[in-house]
Tab-separated table of C-alpha atoms and ligand atoms in Angstrom:
chain	number	residue	atom	x	y	z
M	1	MET	CA	99.531	82.510	71.609
M	2	ILE	CA	98.991	86.278	71.467
M	3	THR	CA	102.019	88.551	70.950
M	4	LEU	CA	101.867	92.202	71.990
M	5	ALA	CA	104.569	94.635	70.780
M	6	LEU	CA	105.555	97.451	73.144
M	7	SER	CA	108.458	99.891	73.325
M	8	LYS	CA	110.436	100.465	76.509
M	9	GLY	CA	109.932	103.597	78.574
M	10	ARG	CA	106.836	105.732	78.688
M	11	ILE	CA	104.620	103.521	76.506
M	12	PHE	CA	105.577	100.365	78.427
M	13	GLU	CA	105.008	102.033	81.823
M	14	GLU	CA	101.687	103.583	80.840
M	15	THR	CA	100.405	100.381	79.206
M	16	LEU	CA	100.975	98.316	82.389
M	17	PRO	CA	97.685	99.357	84.077
M	18	LEU	CA	95.772	98.464	80.897
M	19	LEU	CA	97.479	95.070	80.768
M	20	LYS	CA	96.609	94.536	84.397
M	21	ALA	CA	92.957	95.234	83.628
M	22	ALA	CA	93.156	92.535	80.960
M	23	GLY	CA	94.624	90.092	83.516
M	24	ILE	CA	98.029	90.248	81.834
M	25	GLU	CA	100.827	90.756	84.349
M	26	VAL	CA	104.284	91.065	82.839
M	27	LEU	CA	106.750	88.880	84.760
M	28	ASP	CA	109.990	90.759	83.925
M	29	ASP	CA	111.038	94.373	84.364
M	30	PRO	CA	112.450	95.554	81.011
M	31	GLU	CA	114.648	98.122	82.792
M	32	LYS	CA	116.412	95.326	84.697
M	33	SER	CA	116.335	92.437	82.246
M	34	ARG	CA	117.901	92.240	78.792
M	35	LYS	CA	115.188	89.910	77.539
M	36	LEU	CA	113.285	91.019	74.452
M	37	ILE	CA	110.454	88.526	74.895
M	38	LEU	CA	108.691	88.890	78.228
M	39	GLU	CA	106.401	86.247	79.606
M	40	THR	CA	103.202	87.223	81.342
M	41	ARG	CA	101.127	85.518	83.995
M	42	ASP	CA	98.812	84.475	81.170
M	43	PRO	CA	100.707	81.642	79.393
M	44	GLN	CA	98.850	82.501	76.189
M	45	VAL	CA	100.119	86.103	76.061
M	46	ARG	CA	103.684	87.373	75.595
M	47	VAL	CA	105.129	90.866	75.211
M	48	VAL	CA	107.903	91.658	72.723
M	49	LEU	CA	110.025	94.782	73.215
M	50	VAL	CA	110.830	96.654	70.020
M	51	ARG	CA	111.965	100.150	69.091
M	52	ALA	CA	109.031	102.579	69.194
M	53	SER	CA	109.226	103.245	65.452
M	54	ASP	CA	109.197	99.485	64.724
M	55	VAL	CA	105.916	98.699	66.542
M	56	PRO	CA	103.687	99.363	63.476
M	57	THR	CA	106.012	97.248	61.291
M	58	TYR	CA	105.857	94.273	63.681
M	59	VAL	CA	102.075	94.437	63.797
M	60	GLN	CA	101.621	95.067	60.062
M	61	TYR	CA	103.624	91.982	59.080
M	62	GLY	CA	102.322	89.749	61.870
M	63	GLY	CA	105.489	89.627	64.019
M	64	ALA	CA	103.071	90.746	66.711
M	65	ASP	CA	99.277	90.480	66.836
M	66	LEU	CA	98.820	93.762	68.691
M	67	GLY	CA	100.937	96.773	69.569
M	68	VAL	CA	100.859	100.129	71.303
M	69	THR	CA	102.243	103.047	69.327
M	70	GLY	CA	102.114	106.831	69.311
M	71	LEU	CA	99.896	108.498	66.703
M	72	ASP	CA	103.041	110.326	65.460
M	73	THR	CA	104.772	107.007	64.723
M	74	LEU	CA	101.620	105.588	63.170
M	75	ILE	CA	101.192	108.515	60.778
M	76	GLU	CA	104.840	108.359	59.735
M	77	HIS	CA	104.641	104.597	59.165
M	78	GLY	CA	101.256	104.580	57.417
M	79	ILE	CA	98.238	102.589	58.514
M	80	GLN	CA	98.133	99.854	55.844
M	81	GLY	CA	97.267	96.442	57.294
M	82	LEU	CA	96.586	97.890	60.728
M	83	TYR	CA	93.257	97.976	62.529
M	84	GLN	CA	93.159	100.791	65.094
M	85	PRO	CA	90.364	100.086	67.547
M	86	LEU	CA	91.366	102.335	70.462
M	87	ASP	CA	92.860	105.655	71.485
M	88	LEU	CA	94.466	104.592	74.782
M	89	LYS	CA	94.887	108.231	75.913
M	90	ILE	CA	98.383	107.543	77.267
M	91	ALA	CA	101.817	109.076	76.522
M	92	LYS	CA	100.085	112.312	75.580
M	93	CYS	CA	102.035	115.115	73.941
M	94	ARG	CA	101.825	117.274	70.820
M	95	VAL	CA	103.724	117.756	67.583
M	96	SER	CA	104.812	121.381	67.263
M	97	VAL	CA	106.972	123.724	65.254
M	98	ALA	CA	109.723	125.422	67.278
M	99	VAL	CA	112.357	128.006	66.404
M	100	ARG	CA	115.181	129.858	68.143
M	101	SER	CA	113.716	132.569	70.351
M	102	ASP	CA	115.432	135.267	68.223
M	103	PHE	CA	114.028	133.926	64.915
M	104	ASP	CA	111.017	135.854	63.579
M	105	TYR	CA	108.952	132.926	62.306
M	106	GLU	CA	105.813	134.986	61.654
M	107	SER	CA	107.529	137.376	59.278
M	108	ALA	CA	109.483	134.602	57.567
M	109	VAL	CA	106.141	132.910	56.811
M	110	ARG	CA	104.477	136.205	55.831
M	111	GLN	CA	107.291	137.040	53.414
M	112	GLY	CA	107.062	133.622	51.798
M	113	SER	CA	110.639	132.700	52.744
M	114	ARG	CA	111.755	129.140	52.108
M	115	LEU	CA	112.268	127.520	55.511
M	116	ARG	CA	114.715	124.782	56.426
M	117	VAL	CA	112.952	122.432	58.805
M	118	ALA	CA	114.664	119.578	60.639
M	119	THR	CA	112.522	116.716	61.905
M	120	LYS	CA	112.051	113.034	62.483
M	121	TYR	CA	108.398	113.533	61.444
M	122	VAL	CA	108.815	114.178	57.733
M	123	ALA	CA	105.315	113.104	56.646
M	124	ILE	CA	103.565	115.183	59.321
M	125	ALA	CA	105.772	118.227	58.608
M	126	ARG	CA	105.379	117.955	54.822
M	127	GLU	CA	101.598	117.833	55.045
M	128	PHE	CA	101.390	120.645	57.580
M	129	PHE	CA	103.533	123.123	55.645
M	130	ALA	CA	101.958	122.174	52.299
M	131	ALA	CA	98.489	122.910	53.718
M	132	LYS	CA	99.791	126.270	54.965
M	133	GLY	CA	101.363	127.053	51.600
M	134	VAL	CA	104.837	127.437	53.121
M	135	HIS	CA	107.806	126.214	51.087
M	136	VAL	CA	110.127	124.057	53.146
M	137	ASP	CA	113.275	122.024	52.718
M	138	LEU	CA	112.899	119.102	55.099
M	139	ILE	CA	115.984	117.662	56.759
M	140	LYS	CA	115.459	114.218	58.269
M	141	LEU	CA	117.000	113.701	61.709
M	142	TYR	CA	116.721	110.753	64.088
M	143	GLY	CA	117.174	112.581	67.412
M	144	SER	CA	118.312	115.713	69.260
M	145	MET	CA	116.204	117.857	66.932
M	146	GLU	CA	116.631	120.820	69.307
M	147	LEU	CA	120.226	121.146	68.193
M	148	ALA	CA	119.353	121.914	64.574
M	149	PRO	CA	118.297	125.592	64.959
M	150	LEU	CA	121.117	126.210	67.460
M	151	THR	CA	123.817	125.085	65.037
M	152	GLY	CA	122.376	126.712	61.912
M	153	LEU	CA	121.355	123.372	60.396
M	154	ALA	CA	117.735	124.506	60.204
M	155	ASP	CA	115.451	127.511	60.824
M	156	ALA	CA	112.829	125.425	62.575
M	157	ILE	CA	112.137	121.960	63.957
M	158	VAL	CA	109.020	119.813	64.101
M	159	ASP	CA	109.170	117.727	67.267
M	160	LEU	CA	107.196	116.248	70.140
M	161	VAL	CA	106.541	118.612	73.016
M	162	SER	CA	105.166	117.610	76.371
M	163	THR	CA	105.933	120.090	79.167
M	164	GLY	CA	107.973	122.412	76.922
M	165	ASN	CA	110.965	122.164	79.273
M	166	THR	CA	113.320	120.726	76.630
M	167	LEU	CA	112.560	123.609	74.252
M	168	LYS	CA	113.022	126.167	77.016
M	169	ALA	CA	116.330	124.644	78.134
M	170	ASN	CA	117.602	125.042	74.571
M	171	ASN	CA	116.384	128.605	74.031
M	172	LEU	CA	113.666	127.519	71.581
M	173	VAL	CA	110.031	128.629	71.422
M	174	GLU	CA	106.949	126.788	70.206
M	175	VAL	CA	105.375	128.750	67.337
M	176	GLU	CA	102.777	126.315	65.967
M	177	ARG	CA	100.915	123.368	67.415
M	178	ILE	CA	100.412	120.841	64.621
M	179	MET	CA	98.495	118.044	66.340
M	180	ASP	CA	97.783	116.379	69.664
M	181	ILE	CA	99.322	112.943	70.118
M	182	SER	CA	98.431	109.942	72.245
M	183	SER	CA	99.149	106.236	71.960
M	184	ARG	CA	96.927	103.900	69.974
M	185	LEU	CA	96.267	100.189	70.107
M	186	VAL	CA	96.956	98.654	66.698
M	187	VAL	CA	95.969	95.150	65.648
M	188	ASN	CA	97.070	92.959	62.754
M	189	GLN	CA	94.007	92.547	60.539
M	190	ALA	CA	94.583	88.854	59.796
M	191	ALA	CA	95.163	88.092	63.501
M	192	LEU	CA	91.905	89.830	64.318
M	193	LYS	CA	90.095	87.264	62.170
M	194	LEU	CA	92.120	84.196	63.195
M	195	LYS	CA	92.316	84.916	66.940
M	196	ARG	CA	89.124	86.877	67.210
M	197	ASP	CA	88.009	85.896	70.734
M	198	GLU	CA	91.387	86.320	72.455
M	199	ILE	CA	92.029	89.678	70.790
M	200	ARG	CA	88.491	90.953	71.444
M	201	ARG	CA	88.901	90.103	75.124
M	202	ILE	CA	92.065	92.229	75.309
M	203	ILE	CA	90.520	95.122	73.347
M	204	ASP	CA	87.437	95.122	75.608
M	205	ALA	CA	89.542	95.026	78.801
M	206	PHE	CA	91.758	97.880	77.565
M	207	GLU	CA	88.689	99.878	76.591
M	208	GLY	CA	87.212	99.493	80.053
M	209	ALA	CA	90.459	100.698	81.668
M	210	ILE	CA	91.130	103.813	79.548
M	211	ALA	CA	91.322	106.934	81.707
M	212	PRO	CA	88.377	109.297	81.022
X	1	LIG	P1	109.212	118.065	77.271
X	1	LIG	O1	110.541	118.627	77.707
X	1	LIG	O2	108.384	117.564	78.417
X	1	LIG	O3	108.436	119.045	76.399
X	1	LIG	O4	109.486	116.769	76.394
X	1	LIG	C1	110.069	116.906	75.141
X	1	LIG	C2	111.021	115.786	74.850
X	1	LIG	O5	110.483	114.532	75.235
X	1	LIG	C3	111.282	115.726	73.369
X	1	LIG	O6	112.621	115.361	73.143
X	1	LIG	C4	110.321	114.676	72.877
X	1	LIG	O7	110.858	114.007	71.752
X	1	LIG	C5	110.129	113.766	74.082
X	1	LIG	N1	108.715	113.380	74.288
X	1	LIG	C6	107.758	114.099	74.885
X	1	LIG	N2	106.596	113.439	74.917
X	1	LIG	C7	106.818	112.250	74.335
X	1	LIG	C8	106.000	111.102	74.053
X	1	LIG	N3	104.714	111.036	74.382
X	1	LIG	N4	106.574	110.068	73.417
X	1	LIG	C9	107.871	110.116	73.076
X	1	LIG	N5	108.690	111.156	73.295
X	1	LIG	C10	108.176	112.214	73.917
């Protein structure tokens, strides 16, 4: 049996065509069913639905053999025990720094001010500002990052940006682009040895179906 960990929403939707290419058709719709283990048309493959930030943990400890996770989540989790064979080029976005439109970020940085930065992506933010030589106090949040500069909790946020509409709707502007993000296939290293042929078949089918 092969277990694949996915999160609901964008990653699930955008992984479906890759699964199809591997002959794996999921039999339940996660938006309609409350099931957390989904059968597929291949009796040897099942999908487990976990929180996006838990996908690397499931795969690292063998709760799943494979998983699909954003590069942002992977960097925050760390890559120990995980083989990363493919950039699936799905769920694309970027990690950026954003501030209130009336906040002069450039001069704050130039003057060496200490910045308060709210983010879910503490590891990415810490490394970025350290490399830039900017002193920051990082405030860990789990959601609604956009609210932090609007309420005075922070001067800046580090968050995922796709179209930029969420920032615009909250009167925020993107001032730095830290990195481009897409989803990656991750594989448990022990499973790769023990179930080599089955996992290789899935990796090869995914690889052949990745959009150029
Ligand atoms: P947008 O308004 O299109 O710039 O999207 C920004 C919002 O969607 C932010 O709240 C992000 O956290 C979230 N978001 C954008 N892209 C992704 C992605 N690939 N994966 C997860 N969340 C995302």
